[in-house]
PDB file of C-alpha atoms in Angstrom:
ATOM      1  CA  ASP X 495     109.449 100.918 117.879  1.00 49.00           C
ATOM      2  CA  GLY X 496     108.735 100.012 114.573  1.00 50.00           C
ATOM      3  CA  ASP X 497     110.407  97.090 112.693  1.00 47.00           C
ATOM      4  CA  GLY X 498     109.690  96.132 109.193  1.00 46.00           C
ATOM      5  CA  ASP X 499     109.251  92.290 109.198  1.00 43.00           C
ATOM      6  CA  GLY X 500     108.187  92.501 105.751  1.00 41.00           C
ATOM      7  CA  ASP X 501     110.537  92.613 102.851  1.00 41.00           C
ATOM      8  CA  GLY X 502     108.472  94.442 100.571  1.00 41.00           C
ATOM      9  CA  ASP X 503     108.354  91.780  97.748  1.00 41.00           C
ATOM     10  CA  GLY X 504     104.822  91.326  97.918  1.00 43.00           C
ATOM     11  CA  ASP X 505     102.247  89.811 100.016  1.00 42.00           C
ATOM     12  CA  GLY X 506     101.789  86.295  98.559  1.00 41.00           C
ATOM     13  CA  ASP X 507      98.374  86.637  96.998  1.00 47.00           C
ATOM     14  CA  GLY X 508      99.234  86.487  93.765  1.00 45.00           C
ATOM     15  CA  ASP X 509      97.961  90.085  92.787  1.00 59.00           C
ATOM     16  CA  GLY X 510     101.539  91.583  92.435  1.00 68.00           C
ATOM     17  CA  ASP X 511     100.937  94.314  94.733  1.00 81.00           C
ATOM     18  CA  GLU X 512     104.038  95.421  96.750  1.00 94.00           C
ATOM     19  CA  HIS X 513     103.526  94.991 100.571  1.00 94.00           C
ATOM     20  CA  SER X 514     105.285  95.866 103.528  1.00 96.00           C
ATOM     21  CA  ILE X 515     104.315  94.727 106.982  1.00 96.00           C
ATOM     22  CA  ILE X 516     105.610  97.035 110.048  1.00 96.00           C
ATOM     23  CA  THR X 517     105.356  95.814 113.528  1.00 95.00           C
ATOM     24  CA  CYS X 518     105.468  98.278 116.333  1.00 93.00           C
ATOM     25  CA  THR X 519     105.938  97.620 120.120  1.00 91.00           C
ATOM     26  CA  THR X 520     103.543  99.279 122.230  1.00 90.00           C
ATOM     27  CA  SER X 521     102.667  99.500 126.044  1.00 90.00           C
ATOM     28  CA  ALA X 522      99.632  97.597 125.203  1.00 90.00           C
ATOM     29  CA  GLY X 523     101.465  95.002 123.119  1.00 94.00           C
ATOM     30  CA  PRO X 524     102.369  94.419 119.592  1.00 95.00           C
ATOM     31  CA  LEU X 525     100.705  96.472 116.502  1.00 93.00           C
ATOM     32  CA  LYS X 526     101.029  95.111 113.243  1.00 95.00           C
ATOM     33  CA  MET X 527     100.406  97.532 110.129  1.00 96.00           C
ATOM     34  CA  HIS X 528     100.003  96.772 106.411  1.00 96.00           C
ATOM     35  CA  PHE X 529     101.304  98.880 103.554  1.00 96.00           C
ATOM     36  CA  HIS X 530     100.243  98.251 100.075  1.00 96.00           C
ATOM     37  CA  LYS X 531     102.026 100.154  97.264  1.00 96.00           C
ATOM     38  CA  SER X 532      99.236 100.275  94.750  1.00 95.00           C
ATOM     39  CA  TRP X 533      96.881 101.896  97.375  1.00 95.00           C
ATOM     40  CA  SER X 534      98.962 105.055  97.793  1.00 95.00           C
ATOM     41  CA  PRO X 535     102.406 104.879  95.890  1.00 97.00           C
ATOM     42  CA  ASN X 536     103.905 107.813  97.215  1.00 97.00           C
ATOM     43  CA  GLY X 537     102.651 107.423 101.197  1.00 97.00           C
ATOM     44  CA  TYR X 538     104.127 103.789 100.518  1.00 97.00           C
ATOM     45  CA  GLU X 539     107.613 105.044  99.884  1.00 97.00           C
ATOM     46  CA  ARG X 540     107.620 107.661 102.449  1.00 98.00           C
ATOM     47  CA  ALA X 541     106.072 105.505 105.605  1.00 97.00           C
ATOM     48  CA  THR X 542     108.333 102.136 104.908  1.00 97.00           C
ATOM     49  CA  SER X 543     111.344 104.721 104.504  1.00 97.00           C
ATOM     50  CA  LEU X 544     110.485 106.375 107.420  1.00 97.00           C
ATOM     51  CA  PHE X 545     110.335 103.003 109.128  1.00 96.00           C
ATOM     52  CA  GLU X 546     113.114 101.487 107.728  1.00 96.00           C
ATOM     53  CA  ARG X 547     115.435 104.644 108.596  1.00 97.00           C
ATOM     54  CA  GLY X 548     113.966 104.614 112.513  1.00 96.00           C
ATOM     55  CA  TYR X 549     112.338 107.840 112.333  1.00 97.00           C
ATOM     56  CA  TYR X 550     109.381 106.171 114.337  1.00 96.00           C
ATOM     57  CA  ASP X 551     111.696 104.542 117.099  1.00 94.00           C
ATOM     58  CA  HIS X 552     110.486 105.869 120.288  1.00 92.00           C
ATOM     59  CA  SER X 553     107.735 107.719 118.994  1.00 92.00           C
ATOM     60  CA  HIS X 554     104.035 107.632 120.934  1.00 92.00           C
ATOM     61  CA  PHE X 555     100.580 108.306 120.176  1.00 94.00           C
ATOM     62  CA  PHE X 556      99.962 111.814 120.425  1.00 94.00           C
ATOM     63  CA  ARG X 557      96.488 112.480 119.490  1.00 95.00           C
ATOM     64  CA  VAL X 558      93.321 110.651 120.081  1.00 94.00           C
ATOM     65  CA  VAL X 559      89.811 111.298 118.642  1.00 93.00           C
ATOM     66  CA  PRO X 560      87.458 109.065 120.343  1.00 93.00           C
ATOM     67  CA  HIS X 561      85.811 106.216 118.187  1.00 90.00           C
ATOM     68  CA  PHE X 562      87.863 107.707 115.222  1.00 92.00           C
ATOM     69  CA  LEU X 563      91.673 107.820 114.832  1.00 93.00           C
ATOM     70  CA  VAL X 564      94.785 107.965 116.800  1.00 94.00           C
ATOM     71  CA  GLN X 565      97.750 109.795 115.570  1.00 96.00           C
ATOM     72  CA  PHE X 566     101.615 109.467 115.634  1.00 96.00           C
ATOM     73  CA  GLY X 567     104.700 110.759 113.635  1.00 95.00           C
ATOM     74  CA  ILE X 568     106.670 113.252 115.935  1.00 93.00           C
ATOM     75  CA  GLY X 569     110.098 111.740 115.456  1.00 93.00           C
ATOM     76  CA  TYR X 570     113.068 112.086 117.992  1.00 94.00           C
ATOM     77  CA  THR X 571     116.034 111.575 115.789  1.00 94.00           C
ATOM     78  CA  GLN X 572     118.940 113.950 115.973  1.00 94.00           C
ATOM     79  CA  GLU X 573     119.857 113.136 112.542  1.00 96.00           C
ATOM     80  CA  ARG X 574     119.444 116.611 110.584  1.00 97.00           C
ATOM     81  CA  GLU X 575     118.856 114.846 107.176  1.00 97.00           C
ATOM     82  CA  LEU X 576     116.209 112.444 108.301  1.00 98.00           C
ATOM     83  CA  LYS X 577     114.530 115.424 110.179  1.00 97.00           C
ATOM     84  CA  HIS X 578     114.810 117.370 106.871  1.00 97.00           C
ATOM     85  CA  PHE X 579     113.369 114.199 104.869  1.00 98.00           C
ATOM     86  CA  ALA X 580     110.500 113.594 107.477  1.00 97.00           C
ATOM     87  CA  ASP X 581     109.539 117.428 107.331  1.00 97.00           C
ATOM     88  CA  SER X 582     109.260 117.548 103.551  1.00 97.00           C
ATOM     89  CA  SER X 583     105.924 116.984 101.865  1.00 98.00           C
ATOM     90  CA  ILE X 584     105.177 114.616  99.555  1.00 97.00           C
ATOM     91  CA  LYS X 585     102.413 114.832  96.464  1.00 97.00           C
ATOM     92  CA  ASP X 586      99.117 113.438  97.207  1.00 97.00           C
ATOM     93  CA  ASP X 587      98.370 110.383  95.735  1.00 96.00           C
ATOM     94  CA  PRO X 588      95.241 109.681  93.352  1.00 94.00           C
ATOM     95  CA  LYS X 589      92.032 109.298  95.230  1.00 91.00           C
ATOM     96  CA  ARG X 590      90.643 105.858  95.039  1.00 90.00           C
ATOM     97  CA  ALA X 591      86.999 105.479  95.629  1.00 91.00           C
ATOM     98  CA  ASP X 592      87.216 102.040  96.879  1.00 90.00           C
ATOM     99  CA  LEU X 593      89.367 102.998  99.674  1.00 87.00           C
ATOM    100  CA  MET X 594      86.995 105.880 101.296  1.00 85.00           C
ATOM    101  CA  PRO X 595      85.601 106.415 103.387  1.00 84.00           C
ATOM    102  CA  PHE X 596      88.260 105.384 106.108  1.00 84.00           C
ATOM    103  CA  ARG X 597      87.502 102.123 107.770  1.00 89.00           C
ATOM    104  CA  GLU X 598      88.761 100.944 110.935  1.00 91.00           C
ATOM    105  CA  GLY X 599      92.147  99.705 110.463  1.00 92.00           C
ATOM    106  CA  TYR X 600      93.063 101.843 107.778  1.00 94.00           C
ATOM    107  CA  VAL X 601      96.500 103.841 108.330  1.00 95.00           C
ATOM    108  CA  SER X 602      96.737 107.095 106.565  1.00 95.00           C
ATOM    109  CA  PHE X 603      98.833 110.180 106.558  1.00 96.00           C
ATOM    110  CA  ALA X 604      97.637 113.097 108.120  1.00 95.00           C
ATOM    111  CA  GLY X 605      97.707 116.473 105.996  1.00 93.00           C
ATOM    112  CA  SER X 606      96.521 120.237 106.424  1.00 94.00           C
ATOM    113  CA  GLY X 607      95.607 120.470 102.681  1.00 95.00           C
ATOM    114  CA  PRO X 608      96.960 119.507  98.887  1.00 96.00           C
ATOM    115  CA  ASN X 609     100.071 117.894  98.931  1.00 97.00           C
ATOM    116  CA  SER X 610     100.711 118.615 102.516  1.00 97.00           C
ATOM    117  CA  ARG X 611     101.511 115.134 104.003  1.00 97.00           C
ATOM    118  CA  THR X 612     105.044 114.855 105.659  1.00 97.00           C
ATOM    119  CA  SER X 613     105.548 112.197 108.527  1.00 97.00           C
ATOM    120  CA  GLN X 614     102.269 111.973 110.814  1.00 97.00           C
ATOM    121  CA  LEU X 615     100.088 108.923 110.213  1.00 97.00           C
ATOM    122  CA  PHE X 616      96.792 107.932 111.884  1.00 96.00           C
ATOM    123  CA  ILE X 617      95.178 104.909 112.371  1.00 95.00           C
ATOM    124  CA  ALA X 618      91.474 104.817 112.089  1.00 94.00           C
ATOM    125  CA  TYR X 619      89.551 102.541 114.746  1.00 91.00           C
ATOM    126  CA  ASP X 620      86.272 101.980 116.336  1.00 85.00           C
ATOM    127  CA  ARG X 621      83.552 103.432 114.246  1.00 73.00           C
ATOM    128  CA  ALA X 622      85.530 105.374 111.850  1.00 68.00           C
ATOM    129  CA  GLN X 623      83.796 106.208 108.628  1.00 60.00           C
TER     130      GLN X 623
END
């Protein structure tokens, strides 16, 4: 289950970047994810909204690529409006060379092409590059 323990008012480092911390409960213990609006404004708004609305509650990791990523984002909500919101795609954010390639710990939306991000996220780990 994902619970936002950040209020989105900033990360306290003085740079003015809106920042949210989401803590999820897993069978291996808590998982804390940091989302920075300046890194991906559209992605930030979608991810934090889905977490706040409980879309990821009772979700699980469903795809693991060894030494690269773990993916989640299949929701079990019965709310028609929330399902529709989660299934609708969002526009791509501008690419930032300073955030590429993916590094261990990065959280990103999965997609199948331009402007195809919906609700599925992945976390890069181990030797992700």
